[in-house]
């Protein structure tokens, strides 16, 4: 059987999930190049929340959310720990009627899929769920006990393990340094090991590196970096003596990290035209920890003081900075590009953990069978060219 | 009590750059507060509470050291000073101690001066005792606890290998503090935000009245001739493979006494 030779560049959650989905086709011959370690880029700094309802990904794409959630649940069931699931539940706070409407629709969708969910207006009950919350500043809250957060790095490594078991090849610690084209067709990659390998299809899964990767084929990949600054708080009482649910407000979110609380400004509240929020930077220069701006401390402190006063005087244990890869409309870029045989599977911004399973399932079908899907049509590269 | 703390801002990344004179390029390195200096800061806070004292923190280094000073402010320092100037650069431990001692003397007198035992980048452990020598005060090292008995006397427990010595010490005294002997107080979002807005005074070379030949490069009695990274050598092994394979290999290494 003639096999299709496919190169995947990047072994974050997008590359690893794509590698797994492609490895389910017996006529795919896959090589994944990861210049560092699997799941060590943006994925490693992710909060990993995949909640049944919140405003991070519009309800229009609720099936994408559900598919991601259930993929990881099954992964976790198959081998406990392999998706790093922490079932804390989620509390989504309605700050105004618009948000309230979105939450209520999300609850209906969750229930339709057989999960629990309720919209609570009894403030005492909300406070029972999260004692440090200021319930006066919200109309109500959506709550489910069924979801929580996952570990993106664990998931990436589980996908990597599965794709290898299916016969795919992973080149760890190998960087793609050159992509050769002939007459506008991508033909081969050259690596940091000095190898040159021909491929039928080359897929960019390099997330925030995609501008650099795109340059290798002369493609301007329209993504911005938004600063994802996460802070780890030690609550004043030092230990959380209750299950801290994933807490979502439109402008920020929080979740438990051991005995600490992880907080971050939400990706949809980032303004691509504000240099404090967004720009073009070099992800290779990101420090492992630290590197955060005073701006985000100010912002998050104000949010805590107003909404979660019980956490405003928490100790600040550590912080990290990462770059989300965001296209203008905060949705990923999937599929073909003007360079023939060169595909994009990038720009997952603040939702890559949620979106990777459905996005890469469809990408694999497109690459292997040439069949598109509604999702791929909506998230195609061409939408951004037309916009520009 | 009037308390001074010396704090160093050090590189934390393994990927530090070295310039042609074998000096660390501090402006570009990933950096943070020298870990044991935060333990020193913690003892300073304890003494401040016990004696209703004040804490001044000094850091000699480039502008990135402001991050450490702001952290100290957020933890509970009353005033911080950045000591920075071209003429201070390229010095050895003695030059550093001379500059720090002079700045401390000019703002003093202090009852207690704290430093960390050593810096994680230089690791000489010399600067604290040198400051004590220059300022003609005793120094106590390997401190594990400290308590004010009255406004002129401290009770200090000092680790001596198998046990602790309990010392009664008259101030002024310099105390060096090892890493891990206490749990440093954390800044909070609230205090860090306030500290981030603070104006930190800079003590530059024009404000430190020292002979130029005694500080910086001209004053250095020791020079670093080569810098090489500590090789992990043959004992380092990257564990790759499936979870099971990695776990099995870890098991073997533990058996072999190598992990
Ligand atoms: C603080 C934070 C919180 C987040 N919270 C959530 C959340 O709650 N829920 C959610 O769904 N999403 C969340 N996200 C978003 C999510 O983590 C990302 O969308 C996702 O991890 C992106 O994955 P990726 O595979 O596209 O990119 P990456 O994980 O960055 O992977 C790209 C990989 O490409 C490799 N690479 C780059 N160039 C080359 C080359 N030339 N050759 C070989 N390899 C190369 C890199 O080493 C890297 O490993 C969050 C992100 C952050 C930063």
XYZ file of N, CA and C in Angstrom, chain A residues 87-319:
699
model
N -11.100 16.589 38.981
C -12.538 16.862 38.850
C -12.990 17.793 39.968
N -12.776 19.067 39.753
C -13.119 20.057 40.784
C -14.482 20.674 40.556
N -15.039 20.474 39.354
C -16.253 21.201 38.999
C -15.896 22.619 38.582
N -16.904 23.336 38.096
C -16.670 24.712 37.634
C -17.793 25.621 38.101
N -17.417 26.831 38.505
C -18.372 27.860 38.876
C -18.157 29.025 37.914
N -19.166 29.313 37.112
C -19.034 30.404 36.135
C -19.919 31.560 36.584
N -19.313 32.699 36.830
C -20.064 33.796 37.435
C -20.676 34.724 36.395
N -21.941 35.047 36.613
C -22.648 35.951 35.703
C -22.511 37.375 36.226
N -21.745 38.170 35.493
C -21.523 39.557 35.918
C -22.582 40.482 35.327
N -23.235 40.048 34.249
C -24.344 40.836 33.705
C -25.316 39.890 32.987
N -26.370 40.464 32.449
C -27.411 39.598 31.883
C -26.964 38.860 30.620
N -26.083 39.491 29.873
C -25.561 38.860 28.655
C -24.805 37.579 29.021
N -23.914 37.706 30.017
C -23.132 36.539 30.461
C -24.080 35.476 31.028
N -25.060 35.947 31.762
C -26.038 35.031 32.360
C -26.715 34.179 31.272
N -27.051 34.847 30.160
C -27.718 34.140 29.060
C -26.808 33.053 28.479
N -25.541 33.421 28.292
C -24.572 32.459 27.739
C -24.430 31.262 28.669
N -24.347 31.539 29.965
C -24.181 30.448 30.938
C -25.405 29.521 30.893
N -26.577 30.132 30.877
C -27.795 29.316 30.893
C -27.881 28.432 29.650
N -27.469 28.986 28.497
C -27.466 28.171 27.273
C -26.457 27.033 27.424
N -25.289 27.336 28.004
C -24.261 26.312 28.221
C -24.770 25.196 29.108
N -25.511 25.575 30.148
C -26.060 24.559 31.063
C -27.042 23.659 30.309
N -27.884 24.288 29.472
C -28.842 23.488 28.693
C -28.092 22.499 27.806
N -27.016 22.965 27.176
C -26.245 22.092 26.287
C -25.588 20.953 27.073
N -25.051 21.284 28.237
C -24.407 20.261 29.066
C -25.423 19.203 29.484
N -26.593 19.680 29.880
C -27.638 18.745 30.312
C -28.095 17.884 29.147
N -28.171 18.498 27.969
C -28.588 17.752 26.789
C -27.631 16.588 26.521
N -26.365 16.763 26.887
C -25.381 15.692 26.682
C -25.317 14.754 27.888
N -26.201 14.966 28.865
C -26.283 14.030 29.985
C -25.453 14.417 31.194
N -24.960 15.644 31.225
C -24.189 16.087 32.392
C -25.075 16.914 33.319
N -24.577 17.152 34.515
C -25.346 17.987 35.437
C -24.926 19.443 35.262
N -25.807 20.315 35.654
C -25.501 21.741 35.591
C -26.679 22.497 36.142
N -26.400 23.582 36.866
C -27.519 24.365 37.405
C -27.118 25.826 37.459
N -28.102 26.680 37.345
C -27.840 28.111 37.495
C -28.325 28.513 38.881
N -27.398 28.986 39.695
C -27.734 29.255 41.100
C -27.842 30.763 41.333
N -28.947 31.181 41.931
C -29.062 32.596 42.301
C -29.048 32.769 43.824
N -29.179 31.660 44.539
C -29.125 31.716 46.003
C -27.674 32.002 46.420
N -27.450 33.236 46.878
C -26.074 33.695 47.145
C -25.401 32.874 48.258
N -26.201 32.455 49.222
C -25.618 31.671 50.320
C -25.064 30.354 49.779
N -25.773 29.766 48.842
C -25.335 28.504 48.245
C -24.037 28.700 47.446
N -23.993 29.808 46.708
C -22.777 30.079 45.919
C -21.580 30.224 46.868
N -21.830 30.896 47.975
C -20.758 31.107 48.947
C -20.310 29.799 49.603
N -21.244 28.885 49.710
C -20.875 27.568 50.240
C -19.888 26.870 49.293
N -20.147 27.045 47.997
C -19.271 26.401 47.009
C -17.897 27.078 46.990
N -17.913 28.401 47.056
C -16.625 29.123 47.047
C -16.651 30.243 48.087
N -16.214 29.924 49.310
C -16.358 30.881 50.419
C -15.639 32.216 50.188
N -14.561 32.228 49.381
C -13.819 33.490 49.254
C -14.434 34.470 48.251
N -15.562 34.095 47.663
C -16.180 34.915 46.619
C -17.002 36.073 47.203
N -17.005 37.206 46.492
C -17.921 38.293 46.824
C -19.191 38.089 46.000
N -20.222 37.568 46.621
C -21.426 37.221 45.854
C -22.265 38.445 45.508
N -21.962 39.587 46.146
C -22.741 40.801 45.850
C -22.481 41.315 44.439
N -21.295 40.986 43.895
C -20.950 41.566 42.591
C -21.467 40.729 41.417
N -22.182 39.645 41.705
C -22.656 38.801 40.586
C -24.173 38.599 40.640
N -24.734 38.286 39.486
C -26.180 38.017 39.436
C -26.474 36.597 39.898
N -25.584 35.696 39.544
C -25.755 34.287 39.885
C -24.555 33.538 39.325
N -24.609 32.207 39.385
C -23.473 31.441 38.868
C -23.940 30.106 38.320
N -23.317 29.692 37.221
C -23.557 28.361 36.688
C -22.609 27.397 37.380
N -23.106 26.224 37.713
C -22.250 25.292 38.458
C -22.450 23.869 37.975
N -21.343 23.184 37.788
C -21.402 21.742 37.553
C -20.277 21.086 38.340
N -20.521 19.870 38.782
C -19.471 19.135 39.502
C -18.761 18.163 38.566
N -19.191 18.115 37.298
C -18.729 17.038 36.419
C -17.396 17.291 35.728
N -16.954 18.555 35.705
C -15.741 18.834 34.921
C -14.608 19.331 35.810
N -13.651 20.004 35.238
C -12.502 20.489 35.998
C -11.388 20.839 35.036
N -10.183 20.472 35.392
C -9.067 20.794 34.500
C -8.202 19.560 34.279
N -7.459 19.599 33.168
C -6.598 18.489 32.764
C -5.153 18.980 32.714
N -4.249 18.071 32.399
C -2.838 18.441 32.296
C -2.413 18.285 30.832
N -2.212 19.415 30.160
C -1.910 19.411 28.723
C -0.655 18.623 28.378
N 0.334 18.672 29.248
C 1.584 17.960 28.965
C 1.376 16.450 29.062
N 0.604 16.037 30.077
C 0.299 14.604 30.202
C -0.470 14.130 28.975
N -1.454 14.926 28.584
C -2.272 14.549 27.419
C -1.389 14.429 26.179
N -0.517 15.398 25.964
C 0.354 15.374 24.777
C 1.206 14.114 24.784
N 1.733 13.775 25.945
C 2.585 12.585 26.023
C 1.786 11.298 25.842
N 0.542 11.315 26.304
C -0.299 10.135 26.088
C -0.605 9.981 24.600
N -0.946 11.091 23.939
C -1.166 11.023 22.491
C 0.111 10.537 21.785
N 1.253 11.044 22.246
C 2.531 10.676 21.617
C 2.770 9.174 21.755
N 2.493 8.674 22.948
C 2.685 7.249 23.210
C 1.769 6.419 22.302
N 0.533 6.874 22.170
C -0.436 6.138 21.345
C -0.026 6.173 19.872
N 0.439 7.322 19.392
C 0.778 7.381 17.965
C 2.004 6.514 17.681
N 2.929 6.482 18.635
C 4.109 5.627 18.451
C 3.693 4.152 18.436
N 2.736 3.829 19.316
C 2.251 2.445 19.346
C 1.603 2.074 18.011
N 1.054 3.084 17.328
C 0.430 2.841 16.020
C 1.454 2.911 14.876
N 2.714 3.043 15.213
C 3.754 2.983 14.185
C 4.301 4.319 13.715
N 3.823 5.433 14.294
C 4.349 6.740 13.874
C 5.713 6.982 14.516
N 6.450 7.917 13.926
C 7.805 8.183 14.420
C 7.854 9.573 15.044
N 8.466 9.683 16.220
C 8.629 11.006 16.843
C 10.110 11.303 16.963
N 10.516 12.428 16.409
C 11.917 12.856 16.531
C 11.969 13.927 17.614
N 12.370 13.507 18.807
C 12.438 14.439 19.933
C 13.769 15.181 19.906
N 13.737 16.438 20.275
C 14.976 17.221 20.295
C 15.476 17.553 18.901
N 14.613 17.441 17.908
C 15.019 17.740 16.525
C 14.187 18.906 15.991
N 14.885 19.948 15.552
C 14.196 21.151 15.066
C 14.129 21.140 13.544
N 13.011 21.545 13.015
C 12.930 21.755 11.566
C 13.501 23.139 11.295
N 14.585 23.192 10.531
C 15.261 24.475 10.323
C 15.016 25.034 8.920
N 14.566 24.191 8.008
C 14.342 24.650 6.643
C 13.216 23.826 6.022
N 12.408 24.504 5.227
C 11.390 23.767 4.461
C 11.610 24.114 2.995
N 11.795 23.098 2.172
C 12.078 23.347 0.752
C 10.795 23.289 -0.059
N 10.647 24.265 -0.964
C 9.481 24.271 -1.873
C 9.982 24.243 -3.319
N 9.140 23.726 -4.170
C 9.440 23.748 -5.607
C 8.180 24.198 -6.321
N 8.269 25.320 -7.012
C 7.106 25.850 -7.738
C 5.889 26.014 -6.852
N 6.101 26.542 -5.642
C 4.979 26.797 -4.728
C 4.443 25.553 -4.049
N 5.185 24.454 -4.117
C 4.749 23.216 -3.459
C 5.793 22.837 -2.399
N 5.318 22.605 -1.178
C 6.247 22.202 -0.113
C 6.684 20.765 -0.377
N 7.997 20.526 -0.305
C 8.522 19.216 -0.720
C 9.254 18.467 0.392
N 10.088 19.209 1.139
C 10.917 18.479 2.108
C 11.274 19.380 3.284
N 11.699 18.742 4.374
C 12.182 19.531 5.516
C 13.647 19.191 5.765
N 14.346 20.185 6.317
C 15.721 19.947 6.756
C 15.755 20.178 8.264
N 16.528 19.356 8.942
C 16.474 19.394 10.406
C 17.804 19.813 11.017
N 17.733 20.093 12.316
C 18.935 20.482 13.064
C 19.949 19.342 13.097
N 19.537 18.137 12.748
C 20.451 16.993 12.717
C 21.131 16.872 11.358
N 20.810 17.809 10.457
C 21.426 17.787 9.128
C 20.739 16.852 8.143
N 19.575 16.342 8.519
C 18.831 15.446 7.626
C 17.980 16.251 6.652
N 17.762 15.716 5.454
C 16.783 16.308 4.535
C 15.813 15.193 4.164
N 14.523 15.409 4.439
C 13.546 14.332 4.215
C 12.389 14.849 3.355
N 12.023 14.076 2.338
C 10.892 14.440 1.467
C 9.566 14.045 2.113
N 8.582 14.881 1.936
C 7.240 14.562 2.460
C 6.172 14.926 1.431
N 5.027 14.259 1.547
C 3.881 14.621 0.704
C 3.108 15.791 1.321
N 3.096 15.810 2.646
C 2.372 16.869 3.364
C 3.225 17.324 4.551
N 3.247 18.642 4.775
C 3.964 19.172 5.947
C 2.955 20.019 6.739
N 2.852 19.748 8.044
C 1.859 20.472 8.856
C 2.558 21.257 9.959
N 2.235 22.531 10.020
C 2.795 23.387 11.069
C 1.902 23.327 12.309
N 2.449 22.759 13.386
C 1.737 22.727 14.680
C 2.593 23.450 15.715
N 3.197 24.557 15.328
C 4.172 25.163 16.239
C 3.595 26.296 17.085
N 2.288 26.454 17.115
C 1.674 27.434 18.031
C 2.321 28.803 17.922
N 2.847 29.321 19.029
C 3.392 30.680 18.995
C 4.653 30.829 18.128
N 5.213 29.710 17.689
C 6.391 29.779 16.797
C 5.955 29.882 15.323
N 4.648 29.840 15.066
C 4.177 29.678 13.686
C 4.599 30.796 12.742
N 4.786 32.008 13.264
C 5.263 33.071 12.361
C 6.637 32.702 11.817
N 7.484 32.168 12.709
C 8.851 31.787 12.289
C 8.787 30.586 11.354
N 7.952 29.618 11.704
C 7.846 28.414 10.881
C 7.292 28.790 9.504
N 6.275 29.667 9.494
C 5.683 30.100 8.233
C 6.709 30.769 7.324
N 7.603 31.546 7.945
C 8.635 32.229 7.146
C 9.488 31.237 6.357
N 9.608 30.013 6.877
C 10.435 29.008 6.184
C 9.852 28.639 4.815
N 8.523 28.881 4.639
C 7.923 28.636 3.315
C 7.409 29.940 2.698
N 7.840 31.064 3.272
C 7.435 32.365 2.743
C 5.981 32.696 3.021
N 5.447 32.134 4.125
C 4.038 32.357 4.447
C 3.928 33.275 5.664
N 3.069 34.286 5.544
C 2.856 35.186 6.674
C 1.686 34.633 7.489
N 1.990 33.992 8.586
C 0.921 33.392 9.405
C 0.387 34.468 10.356
N -0.878 34.863 10.177
C -1.383 36.033 10.913
C -1.777 35.734 12.357
N -0.772 35.462 13.168
C -1.079 35.291 14.597
C -0.345 36.356 15.410
N -0.958 36.729 16.501
C -0.345 37.638 17.467
C -0.025 36.825 18.709
N 0.898 37.322 19.484
C 1.133 36.703 20.791
C 0.374 37.519 21.821
N -0.478 36.865 22.595
C -1.028 37.594 23.743
C -0.343 37.038 24.982
N -0.099 37.930 25.916
C 0.624 37.515 27.120
C -0.302 36.727 28.040
N 0.078 35.502 28.307
C -0.672 34.702 29.277
C 0.173 34.707 30.541
N -0.235 35.505 31.510
C 0.550 35.640 32.739
C -0.209 34.961 33.864
N 0.388 33.929 34.387
C -0.281 33.153 35.435
C 0.423 33.392 36.766
N -0.361 33.539 37.810
C 0.190 33.761 39.154
C -0.306 32.655 40.080
N 0.584 32.176 40.920
C 0.236 31.110 41.866
C 0.113 31.709 43.257
N -1.078 31.607 43.816
C -1.352 32.230 45.107
C -1.412 31.189 46.216
N -0.841 31.547 47.346
C -0.980 30.712 48.545
C -2.066 31.378 49.389
N -3.223 30.741 49.529
C -4.329 31.394 50.251
C -3.905 31.763 51.672
N -4.526 32.816 52.234
C -4.110 33.285 53.564
C -4.097 32.161 54.600
N -5.047 31.203 54.466
C -5.074 30.120 55.466
C -4.108 28.991 55.092
N -3.273 29.246 54.057
C -2.199 28.350 53.608
C -2.663 27.063 52.946
N -3.786 26.531 53.348
C -4.283 25.290 52.745
C -5.732 25.505 52.337
N -6.107 24.970 51.198
C -7.511 25.055 50.809
C -8.244 23.925 51.520
N -9.181 24.273 52.391
C -9.860 23.179 53.100
C -11.213 22.872 52.461
N -11.349 23.256 51.191
C -12.554 22.908 50.436
C -12.125 22.690 48.987
N -12.987 22.068 48.192
C -12.633 21.834 46.786
C -12.821 23.146 46.026
N -11.711 23.759 45.654
C -11.771 25.026 44.927
C -12.146 24.712 43.479
N -13.332 25.113 43.027
C -13.711 24.766 41.651
C -12.987 25.674 40.662
N -12.969 25.276 39.400
C -12.501 26.221 38.387
C -13.463 27.401 38.466
N -12.922 28.591 38.612
C -13.745 29.782 38.776
C -13.591 30.652 37.542
N -14.692 30.941 36.885
C -14.592 31.728 35.651
C -15.365 33.032 35.774
N -14.656 34.114 35.531
C -15.266 35.424 35.346
C -14.920 35.848 33.918
N -15.662 36.775 33.320
C -15.312 37.159 31.950
C -13.857 37.653 31.821
N -13.347 38.322 32.848
C -12.014 38.923 32.698
C -10.868 38.074 33.235
N -11.174 37.065 34.038
C -10.096 36.238 34.601
C -10.652 34.881 35.001
N -9.751 33.951 35.280
C -10.204 32.676 35.815
C -9.205 32.177 36.831
N -9.657 31.220 37.648
C -8.804 30.690 38.714
C -9.092 29.210 38.859
N -8.105 28.471 39.321
C -8.317 27.045 39.585
C -7.306 26.604 40.631
N -7.536 25.435 41.189
C -6.594 25.022 42.220
C -5.370 24.386 41.578
N -4.250 24.571 42.238
C -3.006 23.945 41.805
C -2.366 23.429 43.084
N -2.671 22.184 43.432
C -2.250 21.666 44.739
C -2.985 22.442 45.816
N -2.221 22.986 46.771
C -2.843 23.812 47.807
C -2.911 25.272 47.389
N -2.396 25.567 46.200
C -2.370 26.952 45.745
C -3.483 27.219 44.744
N -3.592 28.471 44.363
C -4.599 28.852 43.368
C -3.885 29.527 42.198
N -4.208 29.053 40.995
C -3.642 29.598 39.755
C -4.628 30.644 39.255
N -4.148 31.868 38.974
C -5.053 32.863 38.380
C -4.443 33.433 37.116
N -5.295 33.812 36.180
C -4.810 34.306 34.894
C -5.892 35.202 34.278
N -5.454 36.198 33.538
C -6.407 37.051 32.806
C -6.960 36.222 31.654
N -8.237 36.331 31.394
C -8.818 35.459 30.360
C -8.392 35.906 28.962
N -8.294 34.955 28.057
C -7.734 35.304 26.746
C -8.659 36.196 25.942
N -9.974 36.057 26.153
C -10.884 36.893 25.365
C -10.888 38.346 25.835
N -10.318 38.608 27.001
C -10.251 40.003 27.456
C -8.968 40.677 26.983
N -8.186 39.975 26.151
C -6.947 40.576 25.639
C -7.271 41.382 24.383
N -6.611 42.548 24.284
C -6.832 43.429 23.142
C -5.587 43.378 22.251
N -5.762 42.876 21.043
C -4.599 42.688 20.165
C -3.940 44.016 19.790
N -4.648 45.133 19.966
C -4.064 46.424 19.621
C -3.403 47.109 20.818
N -3.454 46.453 21.972
C -2.839 47.046 23.166
C -1.460 46.409 23.360
N -0.387 47.212 23.248
C 0.959 46.626 23.357
C 1.243 45.979 24.712
N 0.423 46.298 25.707
C 0.590 45.654 27.016
C 0.071 44.212 26.943
N -0.883 43.999 26.053
C -1.516 42.686 25.942
C -0.885 41.815 24.860
N -0.591 42.446 23.726
C -0.277 41.625 22.543
C 0.869 42.216 21.732
N 1.534 41.351 20.981
C 2.631 41.802 20.128
C 3.218 40.609 19.397
N 4.431 40.796 18.903
C 5.147 39.699 18.246
C 6.460 39.540 19.003
N 6.627 38.418 19.632
C 7.833 38.215 20.421
C 8.482 36.893 20.035
N 9.576 36.568 20.706
C 10.272 35.320 20.406
C 10.013 34.318 21.535
N 9.219 33.275 21.269
C 8.895 32.327 22.345
C 10.125 31.600 22.899
N 11.211 31.549 22.120
C 12.417 30.894 22.643
C 13.031 31.677 23.798
N 12.659 32.944 23.915
C 13.262 33.767 24.979
C 12.422 33.757 26.257
N 11.311 33.011 26.259
C 10.476 32.992 27.462
C 11.194 32.300 28.615
N 11.245 32.929 29.793
C 11.846 32.224 30.933
C 10.918 31.119 31.434
N 11.487 30.151 32.116
C 10.675 29.059 32.678
C 9.661 29.589 33.684
N 10.161 30.453 34.571
C 9.250 31.085 35.538
C 9.540 32.580 35.553
N 8.600 33.342 36.100
C 8.767 34.787 36.168
C 8.561 35.430 34.806
N 9.054 36.646 34.660
C 8.928 37.369 33.396
C 7.604 38.104 33.279
N 6.824 38.126 34.370
C 5.503 38.752 34.301
C 5.608 40.271 34.476
N 4.555 40.957 34.055
C 4.545 42.428 34.107
C 3.756 42.925 35.306
N 4.167 44.080 35.804
C 3.437 44.706 36.919
C 1.974 44.929 36.541
N 1.766 45.224 35.257
C 0.420 45.511 34.762
C -0.580 44.421 35.165
N -0.153 43.149 35.015
C -1.084 42.057 35.278
C -1.321 41.867 36.776
N -0.321 42.210 37.577
C -0.532 42.161 39.036
C -1.590 43.189 39.407
N -1.457 44.387 38.845
C -2.447 45.439 39.132
C -3.840 44.958 38.737
N -3.907 44.445 37.519
C -5.197 44.033 36.987
C -5.823 42.931 37.849
N -5.029 41.899 38.121
C -5.588 40.758 38.843
C -5.896 41.107 40.294
N -5.082 41.996 40.874
C -5.374 42.401 42.245
C -6.737 43.102 42.306
N -6.968 44.002 41.353
C -8.266 44.697 41.326
C -9.413 43.694 41.185
N -9.206 42.718 40.305
C -10.244 41.701 40.098
C -10.480 40.890 41.372
N -9.377 40.507 42.035
C -9.497 39.705 43.264
C -10.217 40.507 44.330
N -9.774 41.767 44.474
C -10.344 42.562 45.558
C -11.849 42.734 45.369
N -12.246 42.910 44.110
C -13.666 43.127 43.853
C -14.461 41.811 43.913
N -13.874 40.756 43.354
C -14.682 39.545 43.155
C -14.366 38.377 44.094
N -13.091 38.266 44.475
C -12.713 37.142 45.351
C -11.860 37.692 46.501
N -12.471 38.563 47.333
C -11.661 39.246 48.346
C -10.906 38.295 49.259
N -11.434 37.088 49.424
C -10.755 36.109 50.273
C -9.394 35.714 49.737
N -9.106 36.055 48.481
C -7.805 35.688 47.909
C -6.880 36.894 47.720
N -7.417 38.107 47.941
C -6.626 39.305 47.633
C -5.355 39.372 48.477
N -5.390 38.812 49.675
C -4.196 38.856 50.509
C -3.459 37.527 50.550
N -3.603 36.756 49.481
C -2.843 35.503 49.366
C -1.377 35.819 49.120
N -0.526 34.886 49.519
C 0.900 35.022 49.193
C 1.100 34.765 47.712
N 2.079 35.457 47.140
C 2.365 35.295 45.716
C 3.571 34.362 45.607
N 3.300 33.070 45.339
C 4.382 32.084 45.407
C 5.257 32.120 44.162
N 4.658 32.167 42.993
C 5.452 32.242 41.766
C 4.550 32.670 40.621
N 5.158 32.810 39.467
C 4.371 33.257 38.310
C 5.088 32.784 37.059
